[in-house]
Amino acid sequence: MTELKNIDINELKKFSSRANSWWDQSGDFKTLHHINSTRLKFITNKINLKGLHVLDIGCGGGILTESIARQGAYTTGIDASEENIAIASQHASKNNLEINYLVTNAEELSKKITNKFDLITCMELLEHVPDPKSIIEASHMMIKPGGHIIFSTINRNLKSYMLAILAGEYLLNLLPKGTHQYEKFIRPSELIKWCNQFNLTANDLSAIKYNPLLKTCSLAGAPDVNYILDVIADD
């Protein structure tokens, strides 16, 4: 297999070692299960997925990928972790879902595809790679004109440090310790600026507000911690 670039080996090992936990709704990825319906709502409020060709970048075990496929989309999920893709493939097969899973990353796939996608999603990945802008560029290369790309990540400020790292990882144990590195968080203004450099225009920006006590999530308020951004390809 081609050696993938723009991969943090420590991050890859970290998530690969937890691959068996992807579908444990009380395990390491429980918060992704809690927020999944909210992420899907953000997408489907803008786009009717039925019959569309969709790419999920950094799909992990396929939590969002499966939800997209259930909407009737022709769905591809990619991840740099062989372990993650193995778990995702097994779970999709068990649930009779036809999803094209590949062990690769956005940069490599962008060199090979012949048909572009109507929608690309990239959730909670940009803050885990050395060069997030490289993923944005690769996504631009794979999206159809007028297509949507949806990113979600974490803002960089004192509040996000307090909530996402101190509270999330150390006080409430919502995530394993060491899941996030503060310096890799991305301000919305930075993400929008990078997207604009590749003719991707911001269409909607929303906070993702998570209540750890109720285990509920909503799209509301200022994007000061977790947020989700929809951009549209101008060309």
JSON list of C-alpha atoms in Angstrom, two decimals:
[
{"chain": "A", "resi": 1, "resn": "MET", "atom": "CA", "xyz": [0.00, 0.00, 0.00]},
{"chain": "A", "resi": 2, "resn": "THR", "atom": "CA", "xyz": [1.19, 3.52, -0.78]},
{"chain": "A", "resi": 3, "resn": "GLU", "atom": "CA", "xyz": [2.60, 5.30, 2.26]},
{"chain": "A", "resi": 4, "resn": "LEU", "atom": "CA", "xyz": [0.08, 7.96, 3.15]},
{"chain": "A", "resi": 5, "resn": "LYS", "atom": "CA", "xyz": [1.19, 11.54, 3.71]},
{"chain": "A", "resi": 6, "resn": "ASN", "atom": "CA", "xyz": [-0.34, 14.11, 6.08]},
{"chain": "A", "resi": 7, "resn": "ILE", "atom": "CA", "xyz": [-0.70, 11.43, 8.75]},
{"chain": "A", "resi": 8, "resn": "ASP", "atom": "CA", "xyz": [0.29, 11.85, 12.38]},
{"chain": "A", "resi": 9, "resn": "ILE", "atom": "CA", "xyz": [1.57, 8.36, 13.21]},
{"chain": "A", "resi": 10, "resn": "ASN", "atom": "CA", "xyz": [0.85, 8.77, 16.91]},
{"chain": "A", "resi": 11, "resn": "GLU", "atom": "CA", "xyz": [-2.73, 9.80, 16.14]},
{"chain": "A", "resi": 12, "resn": "LEU", "atom": "CA", "xyz": [-3.11, 6.86, 13.74]},
{"chain": "A", "resi": 13, "resn": "LYS", "atom": "CA", "xyz": [-1.87, 4.40, 16.35]},
{"chain": "A", "resi": 14, "resn": "LYS", "atom": "CA", "xyz": [-4.08, 5.95, 19.01]},
{"chain": "A", "resi": 15, "resn": "PHE", "atom": "CA", "xyz": [-7.29, 5.57, 17.04]},
{"chain": "A", "resi": 16, "resn": "SER", "atom": "CA", "xyz": [-6.34, 2.19, 15.57]},
{"chain": "A", "resi": 17, "resn": "SER", "atom": "CA", "xyz": [-5.83, 0.83, 19.08]},
{"chain": "A", "resi": 18, "resn": "ARG", "atom": "CA", "xyz": [-9.40, 1.81, 19.94]},
{"chain": "A", "resi": 19, "resn": "ALA", "atom": "CA", "xyz": [-11.00, 0.40, 16.79]},
{"chain": "A", "resi": 20, "resn": "ASN", "atom": "CA", "xyz": [-12.99, -2.26, 18.63]},
{"chain": "A", "resi": 21, "resn": "SER", "atom": "CA", "xyz": [-14.75, 0.49, 20.60]},
{"chain": "A", "resi": 22, "resn": "TRP", "atom": "CA", "xyz": [-16.35, 2.28, 17.65]},
{"chain": "A", "resi": 23, "resn": "TRP", "atom": "CA", "xyz": [-19.78, 0.69, 18.04]},
{"chain": "A", "resi": 24, "resn": "ASP", "atom": "CA", "xyz": [-19.78, 0.52, 21.83]},
{"chain": "A", "resi": 25, "resn": "GLN", "atom": "CA", "xyz": [-22.22, 3.30, 22.69]},
{"chain": "A", "resi": 26, "resn": "SER", "atom": "CA", "xyz": [-20.82, 3.54, 26.22]},
{"chain": "A", "resi": 27, "resn": "GLY", "atom": "CA", "xyz": [-17.18, 3.26, 25.14]},
{"chain": "A", "resi": 28, "resn": "ASP", "atom": "CA", "xyz": [-14.44, 5.61, 23.96]},
{"chain": "A", "resi": 29, "resn": "PHE", "atom": "CA", "xyz": [-16.56, 7.04, 21.12]},
{"chain": "A", "resi": 30, "resn": "LYS", "atom": "CA", "xyz": [-19.83, 7.43, 23.02]},
{"chain": "A", "resi": 31, "resn": "THR", "atom": "CA", "xyz": [-19.98, 11.18, 22.42]},
{"chain": "A", "resi": 32, "resn": "LEU", "atom": "CA", "xyz": [-19.86, 10.61, 18.64]},
{"chain": "A", "resi": 33, "resn": "HIS", "atom": "CA", "xyz": [-22.93, 8.40, 18.98]},
{"chain": "A", "resi": 34, "resn": "HIS", "atom": "CA", "xyz": [-24.65, 11.09, 21.05]},
{"chain": "A", "resi": 35, "resn": "ILE", "atom": "CA", "xyz": [-23.99, 13.85, 18.49]},
{"chain": "A", "resi": 36, "resn": "ASN", "atom": "CA", "xyz": [-24.46, 11.78, 15.34]},
{"chain": "A", "resi": 37, "resn": "SER", "atom": "CA", "xyz": [-28.14, 12.53, 14.79]},
{"chain": "A", "resi": 38, "resn": "THR", "atom": "CA", "xyz": [-27.41, 16.25, 15.16]},
{"chain": "A", "resi": 39, "resn": "ARG", "atom": "CA", "xyz": [-24.62, 16.12, 12.59]},
{"chain": "A", "resi": 40, "resn": "LEU", "atom": "CA", "xyz": [-26.91, 14.23, 10.22]},
{"chain": "A", "resi": 41, "resn": "LYS", "atom": "CA", "xyz": [-29.67, 16.79, 10.77]},
{"chain": "A", "resi": 42, "resn": "PHE", "atom": "CA", "xyz": [-27.29, 19.61, 9.81]},
{"chain": "A", "resi": 43, "resn": "ILE", "atom": "CA", "xyz": [-26.56, 17.76, 6.57]},
{"chain": "A", "resi": 44, "resn": "THR", "atom": "CA", "xyz": [-30.09, 16.71, 5.63]},
{"chain": "A", "resi": 45, "resn": "ASN", "atom": "CA", "xyz": [-31.51, 20.16, 6.36]},
{"chain": "A", "resi": 46, "resn": "LYS", "atom": "CA", "xyz": [-29.47, 21.33, 3.38]},
{"chain": "A", "resi": 47, "resn": "ILE", "atom": "CA", "xyz": [-29.25, 18.34, 1.07]},
{"chain": "A", "resi": 48, "resn": "ASN", "atom": "CA", "xyz": [-31.53, 15.48, 0.05]},
{"chain": "A", "resi": 49, "resn": "LEU", "atom": "CA", "xyz": [-29.05, 12.61, 0.14]},
{"chain": "A", "resi": 50, "resn": "LYS", "atom": "CA", "xyz": [-31.07, 10.07, -1.81]},
{"chain": "A", "resi": 51, "resn": "GLY", "atom": "CA", "xyz": [-29.17, 9.04, -4.93]},
{"chain": "A", "resi": 52, "resn": "LEU", "atom": "CA", "xyz": [-26.20, 11.32, -4.28]},
{"chain": "A", "resi": 53, "resn": "HIS", "atom": "CA", "xyz": [-22.56, 10.23, -4.30]},
{"chain": "A", "resi": 54, "resn": "VAL", "atom": "CA", "xyz": [-21.10, 10.99, -0.89]},
{"chain": "A", "resi": 55, "resn": "LEU", "atom": "CA", "xyz": [-17.59, 10.70, 0.53]},
{"chain": "A", "resi": 56, "resn": "ASP", "atom": "CA", "xyz": [-16.94, 10.55, 4.28]},
{"chain": "A", "resi": 57, "resn": "ILE", "atom": "CA", "xyz": [-13.30, 11.43, 5.01]},
{"chain": "A", "resi": 58, "resn": "GLY", "atom": "CA", "xyz": [-11.83, 10.03, 8.22]},
{"chain": "A", "resi": 59, "resn": "CYS", "atom": "CA", "xyz": [-14.86, 7.80, 8.68]},
{"chain": "A", "resi": 60, "resn": "GLY", "atom": "CA", "xyz": [-13.49, 5.84, 11.62]},
{"chain": "A", "resi": 61, "resn": "GLY", "atom": "CA", "xyz": [-15.80, 2.93, 12.38]},
{"chain": "A", "resi": 62, "resn": "GLY", "atom": "CA", "xyz": [-18.55, 4.32, 10.16]},
{"chain": "A", "resi": 63, "resn": "ILE", "atom": "CA", "xyz": [-20.95, 5.95, 12.63]},
{"chain": "A", "resi": 64, "resn": "LEU", "atom": "CA", "xyz": [-21.88, 8.87, 10.36]},
{"chain": "A", "resi": 65, "resn": "THR", "atom": "CA", "xyz": [-21.13, 6.90, 7.18]},
{"chain": "A", "resi": 66, "resn": "GLU", "atom": "CA", "xyz": [-23.85, 4.38, 7.91]},
{"chain": "A", "resi": 67, "resn": "SER", "atom": "CA", "xyz": [-26.36, 7.11, 8.71]},
{"chain": "A", "resi": 68, "resn": "ILE", "atom": "CA", "xyz": [-25.65, 8.73, 5.34]},
{"chain": "A", "resi": 69, "resn": "ALA", "atom": "CA", "xyz": [-26.01, 5.40, 3.53]},
{"chain": "A", "resi": 70, "resn": "ARG", "atom": "CA", "xyz": [-29.37, 4.81, 5.22]},
{"chain": "A", "resi": 71, "resn": "GLN", "atom": "CA", "xyz": [-30.58, 8.05, 3.58]},
{"chain": "A", "resi": 72, "resn": "GLY", "atom": "CA", "xyz": [-30.17, 6.41, 0.17]},
{"chain": "A", "resi": 73, "resn": "ALA", "atom": "CA", "xyz": [-26.79, 7.85, -0.81]},
{"chain": "A", "resi": 74, "resn": "TYR", "atom": "CA", "xyz": [-24.08, 5.97, -2.69]},
{"chain": "A", "resi": 75, "resn": "THR", "atom": "CA", "xyz": [-21.55, 6.19, 0.08]},
{"chain": "A", "resi": 76, "resn": "THR", "atom": "CA", "xyz": [-17.77, 5.88, 0.26]},
{"chain": "A", "resi": 77, "resn": "GLY", "atom": "CA", "xyz": [-15.91, 5.99, 3.56]},
{"chain": "A", "resi": 78, "resn": "ILE", "atom": "CA", "xyz": [-12.15, 6.40, 3.85]},
{"chain": "A", "resi": 79, "resn": "ASP", "atom": "CA", "xyz": [-9.78, 6.19, 6.79]},
{"chain": "A", "resi": 80, "resn": "ALA", "atom": "CA", "xyz": [-6.02, 5.81, 7.13]},
{"chain": "A", "resi": 81, "resn": "SER", "atom": "CA", "xyz": [-6.47, 3.10, 9.77]},
{"chain": "A", "resi": 82, "resn": "GLU", "atom": "CA", "xyz": [-6.80, -0.46, 8.51]},
{"chain": "A", "resi": 83, "resn": "GLU", "atom": "CA", "xyz": [-8.30, -1.42, 11.86]},
{"chain": "A", "resi": 84, "resn": "ASN", "atom": "CA", "xyz": [-10.99, 1.25, 11.60]},
{"chain": "A", "resi": 85, "resn": "ILE", "atom": "CA", "xyz": [-11.94, 0.23, 8.08]},
{"chain": "A", "resi": 86, "resn": "ALA", "atom": "CA", "xyz": [-12.10, -3.43, 9.09]},
{"chain": "A", "resi": 87, "resn": "ILE", "atom": "CA", "xyz": [-14.55, -2.61, 11.89]},
{"chain": "A", "resi": 88, "resn": "ALA", "atom": "CA", "xyz": [-16.58, -0.30, 9.64]},
{"chain": "A", "resi": 89, "resn": "SER", "atom": "CA", "xyz": [-16.81, -2.92, 6.88]},
{"chain": "A", "resi": 90, "resn": "GLN", "atom": "CA", "xyz": [-17.86, -5.66, 9.29]},
{"chain": "A", "resi": 91, "resn": "HIS", "atom": "CA", "xyz": [-20.57, -3.51, 10.85]},
{"chain": "A", "resi": 92, "resn": "ALA", "atom": "CA", "xyz": [-21.95, -2.39, 7.48]},
{"chain": "A", "resi": 93, "resn": "SER", "atom": "CA", "xyz": [-22.05, -5.98, 6.23]},
{"chain": "A", "resi": 94, "resn": "LYS", "atom": "CA", "xyz": [-23.82, -7.10, 9.41]},
{"chain": "A", "resi": 95, "resn": "ASN", "atom": "CA", "xyz": [-26.47, -4.45, 8.78]},
{"chain": "A", "resi": 96, "resn": "ASN", "atom": "CA", "xyz": [-26.80, -5.16, 5.04]},
{"chain": "A", "resi": 97, "resn": "LEU", "atom": "CA", "xyz": [-25.48, -1.75, 4.02]},
{"chain": "A", "resi": 98, "resn": "GLU", "atom": "CA", "xyz": [-23.57, -1.30, 0.78]},
{"chain": "A", "resi": 99, "resn": "ILE", "atom": "CA", "xyz": [-20.75, 1.11, 1.61]},
{"chain": "A", "resi": 100, "resn": "ASN", "atom": "CA", "xyz": [-17.49, 1.38, -0.29]},
{"chain": "A", "resi": 101, "resn": "TYR", "atom": "CA", "xyz": [-14.82, 1.46, 2.44]},
{"chain": "A", "resi": 102, "resn": "LEU", "atom": "CA", "xyz": [-11.19, 2.18, 1.54]},
{"chain": "A", "resi": 103, "resn": "VAL", "atom": "CA", "xyz": [-7.96, 2.36, 3.54]},
{"chain": "A", "resi": 104, "resn": "THR", "atom": "CA", "xyz": [-6.62, 5.67, 2.23]},
{"chain": "A", "resi": 105, "resn": "ASN", "atom": "CA", "xyz": [-6.74, 9.40, 2.89]},
{"chain": "A", "resi": 106, "resn": "ALA", "atom": "CA", "xyz": [-8.16, 12.36, 1.01]},
{"chain": "A", "resi": 107, "resn": "GLU", "atom": "CA", "xyz": [-4.89, 13.32, -0.63]},
{"chain": "A", "resi": 108, "resn": "GLU", "atom": "CA", "xyz": [-4.29, 9.89, -2.16]},
{"chain": "A", "resi": 109, "resn": "LEU", "atom": "CA", "xyz": [-7.90, 9.36, -3.21]},
{"chain": "A", "resi": 110, "resn": "SER", "atom": "CA", "xyz": [-7.97, 12.75, -4.96]},
{"chain": "A", "resi": 111, "resn": "LYS", "atom": "CA", "xyz": [-5.22, 11.51, -7.30]},
{"chain": "A", "resi": 112, "resn": "LYS", "atom": "CA", "xyz": [-7.20, 8.45, -8.37]},
{"chain": "A", "resi": 113, "resn": "ILE", "atom": "CA", "xyz": [-10.90, 9.22, -8.63]},
{"chain": "A", "resi": 114, "resn": "THR", "atom": "CA", "xyz": [-12.58, 9.66, -11.99]},
{"chain": "A", "resi": 115, "resn": "ASN", "atom": "CA", "xyz": [-16.05, 10.65, -10.77]},
{"chain": "A", "resi": 116, "resn": "LYS", "atom": "CA", "xyz": [-16.46, 13.52, -8.34]},
{"chain": "A", "resi": 117, "resn": "PHE", "atom": "CA", "xyz": [-18.79, 13.60, -5.34]},
{"chain": "A", "resi": 118, "resn": "ASP", "atom": "CA", "xyz": [-21.97, 15.58, -4.67]},
{"chain": "A", "resi": 119, "resn": "LEU", "atom": "CA", "xyz": [-21.19, 15.83, -0.96]},
{"chain": "A", "resi": 120, "resn": "ILE", "atom": "CA", "xyz": [-18.05, 15.36, 1.12]},
{"chain": "A", "resi": 121, "resn": "THR", "atom": "CA", "xyz": [-18.08, 15.17, 4.90]},
{"chain": "A", "resi": 122, "resn": "CYS", "atom": "CA", "xyz": [-15.03, 15.49, 7.14]},
{"chain": "A", "resi": 123, "resn": "MET", "atom": "CA", "xyz": [-15.96, 15.29, 10.80]},
{"chain": "A", "resi": 124, "resn": "GLU", "atom": "CA", "xyz": [-13.58, 15.69, 13.74]},
{"chain": "A", "resi": 125, "resn": "LEU", "atom": "CA", "xyz": [-10.51, 14.99, 11.59]},
{"chain": "A", "resi": 126, "resn": "LEU", "atom": "CA", "xyz": [-8.87, 18.33, 10.77]},
{"chain": "A", "resi": 127, "resn": "GLU", "atom": "CA", "xyz": [-7.61, 18.74, 14.35]},
{"chain": "A", "resi": 128, "resn": "HIS", "atom": "CA", "xyz": [-5.82, 15.37, 14.18]},
{"chain": "A", "resi": 129, "resn": "VAL", "atom": "CA", "xyz": [-3.60, 15.84, 11.10]},
{"chain": "A", "resi": 130, "resn": "PRO", "atom": "CA", "xyz": [-0.35, 17.80, 10.55]},
{"chain": "A", "resi": 131, "resn": "ASP", "atom": "CA", "xyz": [-1.76, 19.86, 7.66]},
{"chain": "A", "resi": 132, "resn": "PRO", "atom": "CA", "xyz": [-5.54, 20.38, 7.70]},
{"chain": "A", "resi": 133, "resn": "LYS", "atom": "CA", "xyz": [-5.33, 22.70, 4.71]},
{"chain": "A", "resi": 134, "resn": "SER", "atom": "CA", "xyz": [-4.11, 19.76, 2.62]},
{"chain": "A", "resi": 135, "resn": "ILE", "atom": "CA", "xyz": [-7.38, 17.92, 3.29]},
{"chain": "A", "resi": 136, "resn": "ILE", "atom": "CA", "xyz": [-9.36, 20.99, 2.24]},
{"chain": "A", "resi": 137, "resn": "GLU", "atom": "CA", "xyz": [-7.42, 21.16, -1.03]},
{"chain": "A", "resi": 138, "resn": "ALA", "atom": "CA", "xyz": [-7.95, 17.46, -1.70]},
{"chain": "A", "resi": 139, "resn": "SER", "atom": "CA", "xyz": [-11.66, 17.79, -0.93]},
{"chain": "A", "resi": 140, "resn": "HIS", "atom": "CA", "xyz": [-11.93, 20.65, -3.42]},
{"chain": "A", "resi": 141, "resn": "MET", "atom": "CA", "xyz": [-10.38, 18.43, -6.07]},
{"chain": "A", "resi": 142, "resn": "MET", "atom": "CA", "xyz": [-13.02, 15.74, -5.47]},
{"chain": "A", "resi": 143, "resn": "ILE", "atom": "CA", "xyz": [-16.22, 17.80, -5.21]},
{"chain": "A", "resi": 144, "resn": "LYS", "atom": "CA", "xyz": [-18.54, 18.59, -8.10]},
{"chain": "A", "resi": 145, "resn": "PRO", "atom": "CA", "xyz": [-19.19, 22.26, -8.94]},
{"chain": "A", "resi": 146, "resn": "GLY", "atom": "CA", "xyz": [-21.97, 23.41, -6.65]},
{"chain": "A", "resi": 147, "resn": "GLY", "atom": "CA", "xyz": [-21.38, 20.48, -4.32]},
{"chain": "A", "resi": 148, "resn": "HIS", "atom": "CA", "xyz": [-21.24, 20.74, -0.55]},
{"chain": "A", "resi": 149, "resn": "ILE", "atom": "CA", "xyz": [-18.33, 19.99, 1.77]},
{"chain": "A", "resi": 150, "resn": "ILE", "atom": "CA", "xyz": [-19.09, 19.82, 5.47]},
{"chain": "A", "resi": 151, "resn": "PHE", "atom": "CA", "xyz": [-16.36, 20.08, 8.10]},
{"chain": "A", "resi": 152, "resn": "SER", "atom": "CA", "xyz": [-16.69, 19.83, 11.85]},
{"chain": "A", "resi": 153, "resn": "THR", "atom": "CA", "xyz": [-13.90, 20.59, 14.29]},
{"chain": "A", "resi": 154, "resn": "ILE", "atom": "CA", "xyz": [-13.12, 22.52, 17.50]},
{"chain": "A", "resi": 155, "resn": "ASN", "atom": "CA", "xyz": [-12.52, 26.24, 17.99]},
{"chain": "A", "resi": 156, "resn": "ARG", "atom": "CA", "xyz": [-9.27, 27.41, 19.60]},
{"chain": "A", "resi": 157, "resn": "ASN", "atom": "CA", "xyz": [-9.82, 29.58, 22.67]},
{"chain": "A", "resi": 158, "resn": "LEU", "atom": "CA", "xyz": [-9.80, 29.33, 26.45]},
{"chain": "A", "resi": 159, "resn": "LYS", "atom": "CA", "xyz": [-13.36, 28.02, 26.61]},
{"chain": "A", "resi": 160, "resn": "SER", "atom": "CA", "xyz": [-12.65, 25.18, 24.18]},
{"chain": "A", "resi": 161, "resn": "TYR", "atom": "CA", "xyz": [-9.54, 24.24, 26.16]},
{"chain": "A", "resi": 162, "resn": "MET", "atom": "CA", "xyz": [-11.53, 24.18, 29.39]},
{"chain": "A", "resi": 163, "resn": "LEU", "atom": "CA", "xyz": [-14.47, 22.22, 28.00]},
{"chain": "A", "resi": 164, "resn": "ALA", "atom": "CA", "xyz": [-13.02, 19.96, 25.31]},
{"chain": "A", "resi": 165, "resn": "ILE", "atom": "CA", "xyz": [-9.79, 19.01, 27.08]},
{"chain": "A", "resi": 166, "resn": "LEU", "atom": "CA", "xyz": [-9.93, 19.69, 30.82]},
{"chain": "A", "resi": 167, "resn": "ALA", "atom": "CA", "xyz": [-13.60, 18.81, 31.31]},
{"chain": "A", "resi": 168, "resn": "GLY", "atom": "CA", "xyz": [-14.08, 16.39, 28.42]},
{"chain": "A", "resi": 169, "resn": "GLU", "atom": "CA", "xyz": [-10.95, 14.31, 28.94]},
{"chain": "A", "resi": 170, "resn": "TYR", "atom": "CA", "xyz": [-9.98, 14.76, 32.59]},
{"chain": "A", "resi": 171, "resn": "LEU", "atom": "CA", "xyz": [-13.02, 15.69, 34.67]},
{"chain": "A", "resi": 172, "resn": "LEU", "atom": "CA", "xyz": [-15.99, 14.01, 32.97]},
{"chain": "A", "resi": 173, "resn": "ASN", "atom": "CA", "xyz": [-14.05, 11.27, 31.14]},
{"chain": "A", "resi": 174, "resn": "LEU", "atom": "CA", "xyz": [-16.13, 11.78, 28.01]},
{"chain": "A", "resi": 175, "resn": "LEU", "atom": "CA", "xyz": [-13.05, 11.06, 25.90]},
{"chain": "A", "resi": 176, "resn": "PRO", "atom": "CA", "xyz": [-9.80, 9.20, 26.56]},
{"chain": "A", "resi": 177, "resn": "LYS", "atom": "CA", "xyz": [-7.04, 11.43, 27.93]},
{"chain": "A", "resi": 178, "resn": "GLY", "atom": "CA", "xyz": [-4.83, 12.76, 25.14]},
{"chain": "A", "resi": 179, "resn": "THR", "atom": "CA", "xyz": [-7.54, 12.68, 22.47]},
{"chain": "A", "resi": 180, "resn": "HIS", "atom": "CA", "xyz": [-6.99, 16.35, 21.62]},
{"chain": "A", "resi": 181, "resn": "GLN", "atom": "CA", "xyz": [-4.07, 18.76, 21.38]},
{"chain": "A", "resi": 182, "resn": "TYR", "atom": "CA", "xyz": [-5.05, 22.38, 21.96]},
{"chain": "A", "resi": 183, "resn": "GLU", "atom": "CA", "xyz": [-2.60, 23.82, 19.43]},
{"chain": "A", "resi": 184, "resn": "LYS", "atom": "CA", "xyz": [-4.32, 21.81, 16.67]},
{"chain": "A", "resi": 185, "resn": "PHE", "atom": "CA", "xyz": [-7.73, 23.37, 17.29]},
{"chain": "A", "resi": 186, "resn": "ILE", "atom": "CA", "xyz": [-8.94, 25.61, 14.45]},
{"chain": "A", "resi": 187, "resn": "ARG", "atom": "CA", "xyz": [-10.80, 28.91, 14.67]},
{"chain": "A", "resi": 188, "resn": "PRO", "atom": "CA", "xyz": [-13.80, 29.23, 12.32]},
{"chain": "A", "resi": 189, "resn": "SER", "atom": "CA", "xyz": [-12.21, 32.29, 10.70]},
{"chain": "A", "resi": 190, "resn": "GLU", "atom": "CA", "xyz": [-9.12, 30.24, 9.88]},
{"chain": "A", "resi": 191, "resn": "LEU", "atom": "CA", "xyz": [-11.12, 27.38, 8.41]},
{"chain": "A", "resi": 192, "resn": "ILE", "atom": "CA", "xyz": [-13.23, 29.72, 6.27]},
{"chain": "A", "resi": 193, "resn": "LYS", "atom": "CA", "xyz": [-10.10, 31.51, 5.04]},
{"chain": "A", "resi": 194, "resn": "TRP", "atom": "CA", "xyz": [-8.50, 28.22, 4.00]},
{"chain": "A", "resi": 195, "resn": "CYS", "atom": "CA", "xyz": [-11.69, 27.16, 2.22]},
{"chain": "A", "resi": 196, "resn": "ASN", "atom": "CA", "xyz": [-11.86, 30.45, 0.34]},
{"chain": "A", "resi": 197, "resn": "GLN", "atom": "CA", "xyz": [-8.36, 29.83, -1.01]},
{"chain": "A", "resi": 198, "resn": "PHE", "atom": "CA", "xyz": [-9.80, 26.83, -2.88]},
{"chain": "A", "resi": 199, "resn": "ASN", "atom": "CA", "xyz": [-12.97, 28.55, -4.14]},
{"chain": "A", "resi": 200, "resn": "LEU", "atom": "CA", "xyz": [-15.11, 27.06, -1.39]},
{"chain": "A", "resi": 201, "resn": "THR", "atom": "CA", "xyz": [-17.65, 29.56, -0.07]},
{"chain": "A", "resi": 202, "resn": "ALA", "atom": "CA", "xyz": [-19.07, 29.35, 3.45]},
{"chain": "A", "resi": 203, "resn": "ASN", "atom": "CA", "xyz": [-22.80, 28.62, 3.35]},
{"chain": "A", "resi": 204, "resn": "ASP", "atom": "CA", "xyz": [-23.63, 27.92, 7.00]},
{"chain": "A", "resi": 205, "resn": "LEU", "atom": "CA", "xyz": [-21.78, 27.82, 10.31]},
{"chain": "A", "resi": 206, "resn": "SER", "atom": "CA", "xyz": [-23.30, 26.42, 13.47]},
{"chain": "A", "resi": 207, "resn": "ALA", "atom": "CA", "xyz": [-22.23, 25.50, 16.96]},
{"chain": "A", "resi": 208, "resn": "ILE", "atom": "CA", "xyz": [-22.63, 21.91, 18.09]},
{"chain": "A", "resi": 209, "resn": "LYS", "atom": "CA", "xyz": [-23.73, 22.17, 21.72]},
{"chain": "A", "resi": 210, "resn": "TYR", "atom": "CA", "xyz": [-23.34, 18.94, 23.70]},
{"chain": "A", "resi": 211, "resn": "ASN", "atom": "CA", "xyz": [-24.91, 18.37, 27.11]},
{"chain": "A", "resi": 212, "resn": "PRO", "atom": "CA", "xyz": [-22.87, 15.62, 28.83]},
{"chain": "A", "resi": 213, "resn": "LEU", "atom": "CA", "xyz": [-25.41, 15.16, 31.62]},
{"chain": "A", "resi": 214, "resn": "LEU", "atom": "CA", "xyz": [-28.40, 14.62, 29.34]},
{"chain": "A", "resi": 215, "resn": "LYS", "atom": "CA", "xyz": [-26.26, 13.14, 26.55]},
{"chain": "A", "resi": 216, "resn": "THR", "atom": "CA", "xyz": [-28.06, 15.37, 24.07]},
{"chain": "A", "resi": 217, "resn": "CYS", "atom": "CA", "xyz": [-26.86, 17.69, 21.34]},
{"chain": "A", "resi": 218, "resn": "SER", "atom": "CA", "xyz": [-28.22, 20.70, 19.47]},
{"chain": "A", "resi": 219, "resn": "LEU", "atom": "CA", "xyz": [-27.30, 23.18, 16.75]},
{"chain": "A", "resi": 220, "resn": "ALA", "atom": "CA", "xyz": [-27.41, 26.49, 18.57]},
{"chain": "A", "resi": 221, "resn": "GLY", "atom": "CA", "xyz": [-25.43, 29.42, 19.87]},
{"chain": "A", "resi": 222, "resn": "ALA", "atom": "CA", "xyz": [-21.98, 30.78, 19.13]},
{"chain": "A", "resi": 223, "resn": "PRO", "atom": "CA", "xyz": [-19.41, 28.37, 17.62]},
{"chain": "A", "resi": 224, "resn": "ASP", "atom": "CA", "xyz": [-17.02, 28.79, 20.53]},
{"chain": "A", "resi": 225, "resn": "VAL", "atom": "CA", "xyz": [-16.20, 25.09, 21.10]},
{"chain": "A", "resi": 226, "resn": "ASN", "atom": "CA", "xyz": [-17.43, 22.41, 18.68]},
{"chain": "A", "resi": 227, "resn": "TYR", "atom": "CA", "xyz": [-18.76, 23.72, 15.37]},
{"chain": "A", "resi": 228, "resn": "ILE", "atom": "CA", "xyz": [-19.81, 22.54, 11.94]},
{"chain": "A", "resi": 229, "resn": "LEU", "atom": "CA", "xyz": [-19.28, 24.40, 8.65]},
{"chain": "A", "resi": 230, "resn": "ASP", "atom": "CA", "xyz": [-20.95, 23.89, 5.27]},
{"chain": "A", "resi": 231, "resn": "VAL", "atom": "CA", "xyz": [-19.12, 25.23, 2.22]},
{"chain": "A", "resi": 232, "resn": "ILE", "atom": "CA", "xyz": [-20.12, 25.15, -1.43]},
{"chain": "A", "resi": 233, "resn": "ALA", "atom": "CA", "xyz": [-17.76, 24.65, -4.36]},
{"chain": "A", "resi": 234, "resn": "ASP", "atom": "CA", "xyz": [-17.80, 27.62, -6.72]},
{"chain": "A", "resi": 235, "resn": "ASP", "atom": "CA", "xyz": [-16.17, 25.70, -9.57]}
]
